PDB file of C-alpha atoms (C1' of nucleotides) in Angstrom:
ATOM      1  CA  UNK F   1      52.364  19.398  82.183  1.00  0.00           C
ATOM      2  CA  UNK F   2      51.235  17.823  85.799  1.00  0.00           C
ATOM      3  CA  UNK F   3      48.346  19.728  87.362  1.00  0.00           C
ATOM      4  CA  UNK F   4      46.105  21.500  85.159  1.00  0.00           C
ATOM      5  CA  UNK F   5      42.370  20.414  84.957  1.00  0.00           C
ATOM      6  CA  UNK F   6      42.648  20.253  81.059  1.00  0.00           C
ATOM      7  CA  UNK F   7      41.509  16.937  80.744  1.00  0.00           C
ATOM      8  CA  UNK F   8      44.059  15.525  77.558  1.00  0.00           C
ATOM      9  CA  UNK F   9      46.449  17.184  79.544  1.00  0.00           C
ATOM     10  CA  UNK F  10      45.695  14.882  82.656  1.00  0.00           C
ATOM     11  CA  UNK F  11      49.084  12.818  83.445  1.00  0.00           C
ATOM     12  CA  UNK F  12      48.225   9.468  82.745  1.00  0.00           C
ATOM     13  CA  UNK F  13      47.322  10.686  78.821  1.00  0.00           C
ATOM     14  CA  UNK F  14      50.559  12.728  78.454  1.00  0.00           C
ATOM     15  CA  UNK F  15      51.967   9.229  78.922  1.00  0.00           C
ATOM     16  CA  UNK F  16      50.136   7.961  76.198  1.00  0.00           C
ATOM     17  CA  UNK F  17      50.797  10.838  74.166  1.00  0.00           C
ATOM     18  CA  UNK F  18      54.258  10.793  74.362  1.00  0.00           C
ATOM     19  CA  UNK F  19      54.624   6.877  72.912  1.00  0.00           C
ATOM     20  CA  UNK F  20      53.469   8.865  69.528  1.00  0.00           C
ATOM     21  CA  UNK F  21      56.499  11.576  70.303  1.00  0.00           C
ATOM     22  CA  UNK F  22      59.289   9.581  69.243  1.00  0.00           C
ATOM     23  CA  UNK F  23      59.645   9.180  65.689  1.00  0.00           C
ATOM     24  CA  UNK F  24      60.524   5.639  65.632  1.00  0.00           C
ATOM     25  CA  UNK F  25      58.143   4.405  68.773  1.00  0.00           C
ATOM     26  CA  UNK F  26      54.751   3.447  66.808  1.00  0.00           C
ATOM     27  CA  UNK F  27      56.886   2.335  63.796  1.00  0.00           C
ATOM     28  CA  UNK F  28      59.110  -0.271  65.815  1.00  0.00           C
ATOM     29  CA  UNK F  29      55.594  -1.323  67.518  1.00  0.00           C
ATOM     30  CA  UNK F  30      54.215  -1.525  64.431  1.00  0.00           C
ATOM     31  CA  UNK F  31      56.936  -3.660  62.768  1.00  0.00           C
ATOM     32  CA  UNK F  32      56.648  -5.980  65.893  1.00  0.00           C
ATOM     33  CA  UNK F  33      52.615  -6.359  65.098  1.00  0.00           C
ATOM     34  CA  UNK F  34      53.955  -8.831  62.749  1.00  0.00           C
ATOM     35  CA  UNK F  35      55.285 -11.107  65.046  1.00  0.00           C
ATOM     36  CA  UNK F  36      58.613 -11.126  67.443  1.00  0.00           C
ATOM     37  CA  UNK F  37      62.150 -10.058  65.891  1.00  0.00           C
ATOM     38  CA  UNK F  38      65.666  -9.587  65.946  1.00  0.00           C
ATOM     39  CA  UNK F  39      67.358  -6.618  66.625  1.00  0.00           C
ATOM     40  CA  UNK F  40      69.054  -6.648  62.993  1.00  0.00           C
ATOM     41  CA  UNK F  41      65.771  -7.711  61.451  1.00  0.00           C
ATOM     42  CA  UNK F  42      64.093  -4.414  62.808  1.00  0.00           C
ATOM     43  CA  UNK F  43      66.658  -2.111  61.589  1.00  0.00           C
ATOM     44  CA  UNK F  44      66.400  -3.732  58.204  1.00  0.00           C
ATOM     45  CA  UNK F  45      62.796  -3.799  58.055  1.00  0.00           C
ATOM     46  CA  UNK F  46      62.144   0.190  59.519  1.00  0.00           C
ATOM     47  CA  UNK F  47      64.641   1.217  57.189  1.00  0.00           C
ATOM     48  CA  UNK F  48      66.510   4.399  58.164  1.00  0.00           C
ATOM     49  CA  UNK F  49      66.326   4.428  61.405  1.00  0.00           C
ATOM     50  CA  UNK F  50      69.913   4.858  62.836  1.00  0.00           C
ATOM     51  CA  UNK F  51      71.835   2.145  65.466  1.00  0.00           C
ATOM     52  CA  UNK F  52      71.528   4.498  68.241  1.00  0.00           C
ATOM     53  CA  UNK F  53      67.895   5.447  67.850  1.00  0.00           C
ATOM     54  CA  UNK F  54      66.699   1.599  67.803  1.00  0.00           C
ATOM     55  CA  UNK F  55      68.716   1.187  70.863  1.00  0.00           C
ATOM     56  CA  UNK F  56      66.589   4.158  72.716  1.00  0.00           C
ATOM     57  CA  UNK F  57      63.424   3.551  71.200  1.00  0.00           C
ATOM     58  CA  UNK F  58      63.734  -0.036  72.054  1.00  0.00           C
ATOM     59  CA  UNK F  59      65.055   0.993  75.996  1.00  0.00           C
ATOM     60  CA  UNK F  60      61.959   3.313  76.094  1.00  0.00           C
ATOM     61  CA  UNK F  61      59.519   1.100  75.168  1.00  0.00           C
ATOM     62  CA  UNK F  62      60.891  -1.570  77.402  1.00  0.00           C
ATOM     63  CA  UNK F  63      61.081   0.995  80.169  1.00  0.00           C
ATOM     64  CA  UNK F  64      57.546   1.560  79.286  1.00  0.00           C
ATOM     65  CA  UNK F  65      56.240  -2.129  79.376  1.00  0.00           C
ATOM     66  CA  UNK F  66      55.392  -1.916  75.884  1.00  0.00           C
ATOM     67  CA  UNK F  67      57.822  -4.654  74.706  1.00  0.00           C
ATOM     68  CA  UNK F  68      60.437  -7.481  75.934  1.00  0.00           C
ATOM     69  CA  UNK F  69      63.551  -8.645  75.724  1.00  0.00           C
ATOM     70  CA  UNK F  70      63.997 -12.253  74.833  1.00  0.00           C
ATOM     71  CA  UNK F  71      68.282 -13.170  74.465  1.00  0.00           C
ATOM     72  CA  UNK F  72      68.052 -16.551  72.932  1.00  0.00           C
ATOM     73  CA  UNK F  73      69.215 -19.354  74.522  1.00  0.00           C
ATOM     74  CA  UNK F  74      69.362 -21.951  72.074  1.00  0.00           C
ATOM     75  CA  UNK F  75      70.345 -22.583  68.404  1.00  0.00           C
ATOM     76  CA  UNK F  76      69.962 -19.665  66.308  1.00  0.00           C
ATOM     77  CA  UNK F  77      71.675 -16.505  67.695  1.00  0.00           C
ATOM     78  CA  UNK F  78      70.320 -13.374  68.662  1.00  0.00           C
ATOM     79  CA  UNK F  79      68.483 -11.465  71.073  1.00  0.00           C
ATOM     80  CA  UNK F  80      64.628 -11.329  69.959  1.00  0.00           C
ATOM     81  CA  UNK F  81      62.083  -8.854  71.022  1.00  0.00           C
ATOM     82  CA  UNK F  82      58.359  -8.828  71.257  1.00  0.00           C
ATOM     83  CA  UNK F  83      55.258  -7.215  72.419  1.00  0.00           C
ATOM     84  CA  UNK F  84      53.810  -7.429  75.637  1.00  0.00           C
ATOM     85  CA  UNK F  85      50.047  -8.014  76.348  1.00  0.00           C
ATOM     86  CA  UNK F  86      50.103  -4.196  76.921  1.00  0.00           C
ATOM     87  CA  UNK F  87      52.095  -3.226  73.504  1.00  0.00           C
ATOM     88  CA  UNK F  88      49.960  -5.321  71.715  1.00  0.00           C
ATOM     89  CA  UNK F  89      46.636  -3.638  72.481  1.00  0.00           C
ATOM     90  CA  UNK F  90      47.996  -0.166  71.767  1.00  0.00           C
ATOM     91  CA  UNK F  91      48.820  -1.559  68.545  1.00  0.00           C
ATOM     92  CA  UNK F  92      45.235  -3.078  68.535  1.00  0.00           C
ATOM     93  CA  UNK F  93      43.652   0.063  69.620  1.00  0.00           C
ATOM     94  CA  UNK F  94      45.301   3.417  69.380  1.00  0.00           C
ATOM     95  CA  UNK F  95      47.936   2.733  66.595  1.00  0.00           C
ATOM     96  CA  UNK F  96      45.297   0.633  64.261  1.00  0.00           C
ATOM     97  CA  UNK F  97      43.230   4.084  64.844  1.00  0.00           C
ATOM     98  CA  UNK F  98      44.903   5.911  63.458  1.00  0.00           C
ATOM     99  CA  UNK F  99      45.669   4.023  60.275  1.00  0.00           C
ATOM    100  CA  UNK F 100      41.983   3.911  59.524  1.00  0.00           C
ATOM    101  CA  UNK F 101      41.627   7.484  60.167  1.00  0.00           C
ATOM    102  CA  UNK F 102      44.303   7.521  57.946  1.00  0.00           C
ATOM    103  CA  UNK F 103      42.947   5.749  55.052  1.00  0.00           C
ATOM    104  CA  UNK F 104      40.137   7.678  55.231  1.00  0.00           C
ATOM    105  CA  UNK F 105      40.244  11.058  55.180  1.00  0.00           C
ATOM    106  CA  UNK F 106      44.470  11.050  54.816  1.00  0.00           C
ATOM    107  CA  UNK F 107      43.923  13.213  51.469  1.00  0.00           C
ATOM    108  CA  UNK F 108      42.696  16.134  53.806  1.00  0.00           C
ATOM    109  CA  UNK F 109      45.460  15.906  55.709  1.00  0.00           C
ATOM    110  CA  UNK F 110      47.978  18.854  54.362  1.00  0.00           C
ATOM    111  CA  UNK F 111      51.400  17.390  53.861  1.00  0.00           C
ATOM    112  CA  UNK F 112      53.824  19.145  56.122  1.00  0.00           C
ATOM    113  CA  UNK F 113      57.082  20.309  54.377  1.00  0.00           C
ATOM    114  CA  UNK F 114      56.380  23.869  53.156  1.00  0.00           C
ATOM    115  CA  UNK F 115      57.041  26.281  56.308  1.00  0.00           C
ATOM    116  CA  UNK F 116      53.276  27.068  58.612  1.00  0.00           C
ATOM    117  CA  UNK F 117      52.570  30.758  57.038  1.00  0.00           C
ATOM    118  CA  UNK F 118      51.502  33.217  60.006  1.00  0.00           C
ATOM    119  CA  UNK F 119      48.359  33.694  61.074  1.00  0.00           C
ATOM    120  CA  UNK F 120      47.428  37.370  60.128  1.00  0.00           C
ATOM    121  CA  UNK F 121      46.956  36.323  57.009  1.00  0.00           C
ATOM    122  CA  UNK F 122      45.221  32.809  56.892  1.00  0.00           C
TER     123      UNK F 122
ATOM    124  CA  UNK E   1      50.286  -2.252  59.610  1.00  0.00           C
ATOM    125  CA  UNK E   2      48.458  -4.860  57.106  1.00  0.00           C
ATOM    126  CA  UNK E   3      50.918  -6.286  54.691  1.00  0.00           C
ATOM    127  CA  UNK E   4      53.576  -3.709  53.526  1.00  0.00           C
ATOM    128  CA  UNK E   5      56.977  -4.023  54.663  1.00  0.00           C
ATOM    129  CA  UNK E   6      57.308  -0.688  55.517  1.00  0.00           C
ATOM    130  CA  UNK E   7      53.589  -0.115  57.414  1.00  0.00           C
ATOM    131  CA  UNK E   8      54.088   2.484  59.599  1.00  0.00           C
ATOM    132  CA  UNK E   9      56.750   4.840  57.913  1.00  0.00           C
ATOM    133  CA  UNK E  10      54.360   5.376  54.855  1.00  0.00           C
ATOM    134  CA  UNK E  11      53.970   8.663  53.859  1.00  0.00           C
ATOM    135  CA  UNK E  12      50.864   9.544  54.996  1.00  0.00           C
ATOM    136  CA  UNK E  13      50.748   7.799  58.228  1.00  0.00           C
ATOM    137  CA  UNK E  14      53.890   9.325  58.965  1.00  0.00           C
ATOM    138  CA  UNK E  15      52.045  12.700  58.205  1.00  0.00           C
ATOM    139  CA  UNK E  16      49.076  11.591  60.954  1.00  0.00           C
ATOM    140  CA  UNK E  17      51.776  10.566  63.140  1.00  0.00           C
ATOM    141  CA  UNK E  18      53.352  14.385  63.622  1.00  0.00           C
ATOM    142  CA  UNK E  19      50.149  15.064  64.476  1.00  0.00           C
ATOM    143  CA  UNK E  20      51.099  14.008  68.042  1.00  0.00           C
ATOM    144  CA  UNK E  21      55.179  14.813  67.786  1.00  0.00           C
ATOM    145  CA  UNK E  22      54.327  18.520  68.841  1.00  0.00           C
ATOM    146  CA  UNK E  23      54.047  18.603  72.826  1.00  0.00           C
ATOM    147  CA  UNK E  24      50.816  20.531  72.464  1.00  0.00           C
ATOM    148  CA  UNK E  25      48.616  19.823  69.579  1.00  0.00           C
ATOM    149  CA  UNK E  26      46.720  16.756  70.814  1.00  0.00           C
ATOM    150  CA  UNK E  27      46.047  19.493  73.767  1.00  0.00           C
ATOM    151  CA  UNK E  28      45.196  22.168  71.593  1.00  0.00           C
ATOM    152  CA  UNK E  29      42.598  19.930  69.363  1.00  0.00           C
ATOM    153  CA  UNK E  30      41.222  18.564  72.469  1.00  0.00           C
ATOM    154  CA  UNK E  31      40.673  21.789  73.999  1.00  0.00           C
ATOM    155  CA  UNK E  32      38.752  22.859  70.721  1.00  0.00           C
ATOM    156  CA  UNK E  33      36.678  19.833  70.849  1.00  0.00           C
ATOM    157  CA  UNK E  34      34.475  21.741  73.365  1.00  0.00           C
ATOM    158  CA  UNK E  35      34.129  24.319  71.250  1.00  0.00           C
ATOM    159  CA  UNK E  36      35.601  27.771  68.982  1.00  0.00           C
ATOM    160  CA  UNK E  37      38.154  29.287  71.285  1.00  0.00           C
ATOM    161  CA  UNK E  38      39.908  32.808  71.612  1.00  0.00           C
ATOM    162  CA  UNK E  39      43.484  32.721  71.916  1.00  0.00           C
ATOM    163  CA  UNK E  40      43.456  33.822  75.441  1.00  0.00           C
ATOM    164  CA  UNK E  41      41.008  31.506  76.599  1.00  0.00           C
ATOM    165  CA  UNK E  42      43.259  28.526  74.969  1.00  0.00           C
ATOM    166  CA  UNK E  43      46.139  30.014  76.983  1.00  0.00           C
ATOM    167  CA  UNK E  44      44.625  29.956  80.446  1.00  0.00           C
ATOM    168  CA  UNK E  45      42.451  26.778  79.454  1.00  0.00           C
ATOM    169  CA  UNK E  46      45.639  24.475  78.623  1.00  0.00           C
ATOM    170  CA  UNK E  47      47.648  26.422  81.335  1.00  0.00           C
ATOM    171  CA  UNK E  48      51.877  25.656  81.164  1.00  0.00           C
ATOM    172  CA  UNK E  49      51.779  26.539  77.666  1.00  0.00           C
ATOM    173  CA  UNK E  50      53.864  29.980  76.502  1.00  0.00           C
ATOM    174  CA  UNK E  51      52.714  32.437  73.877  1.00  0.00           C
ATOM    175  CA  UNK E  52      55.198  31.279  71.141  1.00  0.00           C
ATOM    176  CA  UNK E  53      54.387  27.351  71.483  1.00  0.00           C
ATOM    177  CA  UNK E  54      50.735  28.434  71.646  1.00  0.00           C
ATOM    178  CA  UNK E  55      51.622  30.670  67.858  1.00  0.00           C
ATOM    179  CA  UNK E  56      53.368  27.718  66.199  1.00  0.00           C
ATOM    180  CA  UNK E  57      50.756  24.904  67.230  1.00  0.00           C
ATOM    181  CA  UNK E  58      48.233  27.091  65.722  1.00  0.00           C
ATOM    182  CA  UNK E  59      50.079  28.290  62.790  1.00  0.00           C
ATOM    183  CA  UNK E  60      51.063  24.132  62.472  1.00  0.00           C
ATOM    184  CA  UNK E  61      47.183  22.599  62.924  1.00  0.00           C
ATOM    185  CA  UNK E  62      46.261  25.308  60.686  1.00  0.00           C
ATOM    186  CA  UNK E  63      48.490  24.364  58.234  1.00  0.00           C
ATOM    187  CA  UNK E  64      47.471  20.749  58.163  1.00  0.00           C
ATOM    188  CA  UNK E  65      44.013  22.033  58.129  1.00  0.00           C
ATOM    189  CA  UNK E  66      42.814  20.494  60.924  1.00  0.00           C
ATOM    190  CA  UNK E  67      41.525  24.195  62.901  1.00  0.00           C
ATOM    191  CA  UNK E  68      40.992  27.020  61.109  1.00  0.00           C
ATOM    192  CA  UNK E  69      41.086  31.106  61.746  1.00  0.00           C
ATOM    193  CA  UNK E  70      38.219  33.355  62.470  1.00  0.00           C
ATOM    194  CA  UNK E  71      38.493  37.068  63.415  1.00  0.00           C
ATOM    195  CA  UNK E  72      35.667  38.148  64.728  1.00  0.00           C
ATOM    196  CA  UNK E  73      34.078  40.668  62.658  1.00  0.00           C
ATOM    197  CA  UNK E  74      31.163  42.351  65.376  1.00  0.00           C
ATOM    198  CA  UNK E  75      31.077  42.768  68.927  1.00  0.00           C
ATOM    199  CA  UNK E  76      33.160  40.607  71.314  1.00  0.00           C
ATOM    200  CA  UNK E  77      36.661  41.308  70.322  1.00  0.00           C
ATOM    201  CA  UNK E  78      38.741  38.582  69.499  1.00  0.00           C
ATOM    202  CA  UNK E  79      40.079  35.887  66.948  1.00  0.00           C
ATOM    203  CA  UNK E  80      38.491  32.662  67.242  1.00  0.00           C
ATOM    204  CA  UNK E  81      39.759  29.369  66.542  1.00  0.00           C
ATOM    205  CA  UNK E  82      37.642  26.170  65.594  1.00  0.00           C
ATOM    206  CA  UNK E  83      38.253  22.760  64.644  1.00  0.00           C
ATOM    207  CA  UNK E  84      37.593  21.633  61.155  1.00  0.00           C
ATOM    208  CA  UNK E  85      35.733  18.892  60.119  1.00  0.00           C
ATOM    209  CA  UNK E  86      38.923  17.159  59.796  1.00  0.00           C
ATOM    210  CA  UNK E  87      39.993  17.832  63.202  1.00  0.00           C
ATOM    211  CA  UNK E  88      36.880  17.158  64.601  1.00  0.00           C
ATOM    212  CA  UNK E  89      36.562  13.477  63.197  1.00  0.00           C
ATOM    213  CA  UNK E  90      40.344  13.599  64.368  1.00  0.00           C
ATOM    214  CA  UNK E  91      39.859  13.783  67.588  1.00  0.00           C
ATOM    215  CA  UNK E  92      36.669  11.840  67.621  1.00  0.00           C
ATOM    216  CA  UNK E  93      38.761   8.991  66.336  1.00  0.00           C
ATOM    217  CA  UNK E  94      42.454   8.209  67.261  1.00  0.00           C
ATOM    218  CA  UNK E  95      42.534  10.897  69.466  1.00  0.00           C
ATOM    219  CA  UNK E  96      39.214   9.588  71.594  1.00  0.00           C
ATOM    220  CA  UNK E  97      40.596   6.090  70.821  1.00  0.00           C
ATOM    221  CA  UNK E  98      44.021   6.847  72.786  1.00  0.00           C
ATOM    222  CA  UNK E  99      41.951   7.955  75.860  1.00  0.00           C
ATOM    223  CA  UNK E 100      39.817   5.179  76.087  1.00  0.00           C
ATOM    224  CA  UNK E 101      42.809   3.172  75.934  1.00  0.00           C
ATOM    225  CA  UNK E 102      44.650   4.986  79.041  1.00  0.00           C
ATOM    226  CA  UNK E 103      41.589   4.477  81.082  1.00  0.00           C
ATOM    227  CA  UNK E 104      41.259   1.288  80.072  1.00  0.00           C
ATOM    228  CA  UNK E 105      45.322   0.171  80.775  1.00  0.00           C
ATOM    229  CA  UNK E 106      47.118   3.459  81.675  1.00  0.00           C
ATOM    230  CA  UNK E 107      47.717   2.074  85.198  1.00  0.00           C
ATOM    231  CA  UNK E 108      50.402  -0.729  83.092  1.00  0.00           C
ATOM    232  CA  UNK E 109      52.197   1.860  81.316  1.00  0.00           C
ATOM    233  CA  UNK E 110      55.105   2.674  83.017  1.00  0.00           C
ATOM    234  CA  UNK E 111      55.514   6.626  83.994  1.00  0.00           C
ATOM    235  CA  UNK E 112      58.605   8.022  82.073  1.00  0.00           C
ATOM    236  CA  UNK E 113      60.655   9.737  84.383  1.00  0.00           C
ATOM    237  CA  UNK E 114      63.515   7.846  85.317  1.00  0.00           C
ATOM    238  CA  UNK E 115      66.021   7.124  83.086  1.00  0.00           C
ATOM    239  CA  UNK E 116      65.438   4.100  80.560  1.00  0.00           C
ATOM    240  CA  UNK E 117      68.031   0.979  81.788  1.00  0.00           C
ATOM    241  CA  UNK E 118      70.490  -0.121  79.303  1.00  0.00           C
ATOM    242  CA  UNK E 119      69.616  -3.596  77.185  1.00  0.00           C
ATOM    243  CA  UNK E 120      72.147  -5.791  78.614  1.00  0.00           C
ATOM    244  CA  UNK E 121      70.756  -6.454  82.306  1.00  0.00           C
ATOM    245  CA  UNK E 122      67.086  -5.740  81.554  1.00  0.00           C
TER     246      UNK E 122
ATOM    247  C1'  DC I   1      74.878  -9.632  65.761  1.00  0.00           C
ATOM    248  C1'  DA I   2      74.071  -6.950  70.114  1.00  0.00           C
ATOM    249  C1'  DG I   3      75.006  -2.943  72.346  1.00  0.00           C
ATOM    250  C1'  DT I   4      77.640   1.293  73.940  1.00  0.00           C
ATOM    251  C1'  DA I   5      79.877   5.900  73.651  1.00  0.00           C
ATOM    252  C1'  DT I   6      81.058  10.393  71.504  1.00  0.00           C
ATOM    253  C1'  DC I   7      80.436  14.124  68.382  1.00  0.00           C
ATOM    254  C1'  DC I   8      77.454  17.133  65.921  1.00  0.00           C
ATOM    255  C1'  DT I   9      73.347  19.406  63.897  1.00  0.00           C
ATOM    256  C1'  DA I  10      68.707  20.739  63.914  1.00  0.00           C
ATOM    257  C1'  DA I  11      64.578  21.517  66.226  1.00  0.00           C
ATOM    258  C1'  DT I  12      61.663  22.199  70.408  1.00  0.00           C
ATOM    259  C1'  DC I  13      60.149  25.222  73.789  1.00  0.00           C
ATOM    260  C1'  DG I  14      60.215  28.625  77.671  1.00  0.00           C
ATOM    261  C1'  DA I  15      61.264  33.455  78.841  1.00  0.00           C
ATOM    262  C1'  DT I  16      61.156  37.952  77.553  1.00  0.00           C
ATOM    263  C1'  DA I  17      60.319  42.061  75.157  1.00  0.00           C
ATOM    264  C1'  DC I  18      58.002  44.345  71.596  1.00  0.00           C
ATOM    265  C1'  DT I  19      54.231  45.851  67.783  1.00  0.00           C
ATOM    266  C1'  DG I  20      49.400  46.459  65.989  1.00  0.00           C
TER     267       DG I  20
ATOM    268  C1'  DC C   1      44.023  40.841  73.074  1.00  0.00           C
ATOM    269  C1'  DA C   2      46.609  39.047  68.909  1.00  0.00           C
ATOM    270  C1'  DG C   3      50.842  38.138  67.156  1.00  0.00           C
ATOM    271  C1'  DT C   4      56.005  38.508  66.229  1.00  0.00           C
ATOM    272  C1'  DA C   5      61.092  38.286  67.141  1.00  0.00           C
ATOM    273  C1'  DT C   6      65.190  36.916  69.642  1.00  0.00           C
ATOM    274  C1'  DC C   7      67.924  34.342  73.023  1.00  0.00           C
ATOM    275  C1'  DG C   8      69.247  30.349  75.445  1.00  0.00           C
ATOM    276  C1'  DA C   9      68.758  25.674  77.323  1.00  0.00           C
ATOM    277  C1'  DT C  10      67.514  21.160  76.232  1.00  0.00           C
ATOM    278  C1'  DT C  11      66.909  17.313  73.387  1.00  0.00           C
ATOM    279  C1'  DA C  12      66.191  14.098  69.353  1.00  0.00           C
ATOM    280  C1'  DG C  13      68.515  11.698  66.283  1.00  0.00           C
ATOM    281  C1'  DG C  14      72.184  10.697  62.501  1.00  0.00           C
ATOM    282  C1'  DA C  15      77.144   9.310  61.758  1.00  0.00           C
ATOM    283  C1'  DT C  16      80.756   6.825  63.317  1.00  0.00           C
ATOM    284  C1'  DA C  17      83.842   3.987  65.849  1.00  0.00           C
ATOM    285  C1'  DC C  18      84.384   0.609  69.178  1.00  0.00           C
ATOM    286  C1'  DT C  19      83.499  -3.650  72.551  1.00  0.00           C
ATOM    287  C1'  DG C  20      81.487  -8.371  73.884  1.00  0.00           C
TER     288       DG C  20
END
DNA sequence: CAGTATCCTAATCGATACTG
DNA sequence: CAGTATCGATTAGGATACTG
């Protein structure tokens, strides 16, 4: 995954590609497009996601400059996060992308479920 | 992303979303985008990738109907593989959109590879 | 409420060997 | 060349219990 010529391939867009590899990455940026939140807030909100995989996506995306950590320091309790500059335009660009590609031709887009038949046949 | 409360885990974005789980199907659809393909030319041309990953991304784009499956019938041996309309407009959308966005900021977005800190200290 | 640690299951993916 | 089948290592992620 390092030094092939294939250009999607090319480092710097595998790191891209992986913020989309982690089931909960685009959804907890997406539920912080709304505006900065609480750790208990975005488990509530997501719904289903799990304590320890809002812990990881939320180190990853830190570790990624994505988002911040805010601990509050004044009256009402609780450690808030938000986007950064940087997490904000992939929400802009990339994420909001997709959705529109989405909304438009999502009824194409074979639900996946039922197991990929082999290829002889299709 | 607009005004549900659950934006991103809806069903069908969650469905264009697996799009990019699998390591290698953003490679694979951007490797078609120049083009039908045989399988051995998709093999050397992404490079890293083994035979079976190669069978299941296939097997899973076709599925989702974004490529589709064509043996060739006359001279030149081989089974090509194309992109769809779907998969074209795919990858000339989010997929194009992700790029521009890594050229644009990639050098902010922190390389994965180390080990993400804990909350507490960061 | 914030965050960590441990156990467990399912799925990914590379390596390899084999068939048509 | 196209495609399948099996094995083994790694990992994501849910459940749960526990600390500050």
């Amino acid at each position: 995954m390092t030094d092939h010529t294939e250009p999607i391939a090319d480092c710097r867009l595998r790191g891209a590609l992986d913020l989309f590899a982690h089931t909960w990455d685009p959804v907890l940026l997406a539920a912080l497009a709304a505006g900065p939140r609480r750790r208990v807030d975005l488990r509530t909100e997501i719904g289903g996601i799990s304590d320890k995989a809002l812990t990881e996506a939320l180190r990853r995306l830190i570790g990624r400059a994505l988002i911040s950590r805010h601990p509050g320091r004044h009256a009402p309790p609780g450690v808030e996060y938000r986007l950064t500059d940087l997490g904000a335009g992939f929400v802009d660009g990339p994420l909001r992308s997709l959705a529109a590609w989405v909304s438009e031709y999502g009824d194409e887009l074979r639900v996946p479920g039922e197991t990929d038949p082999p290829l002889r046949r299709s």
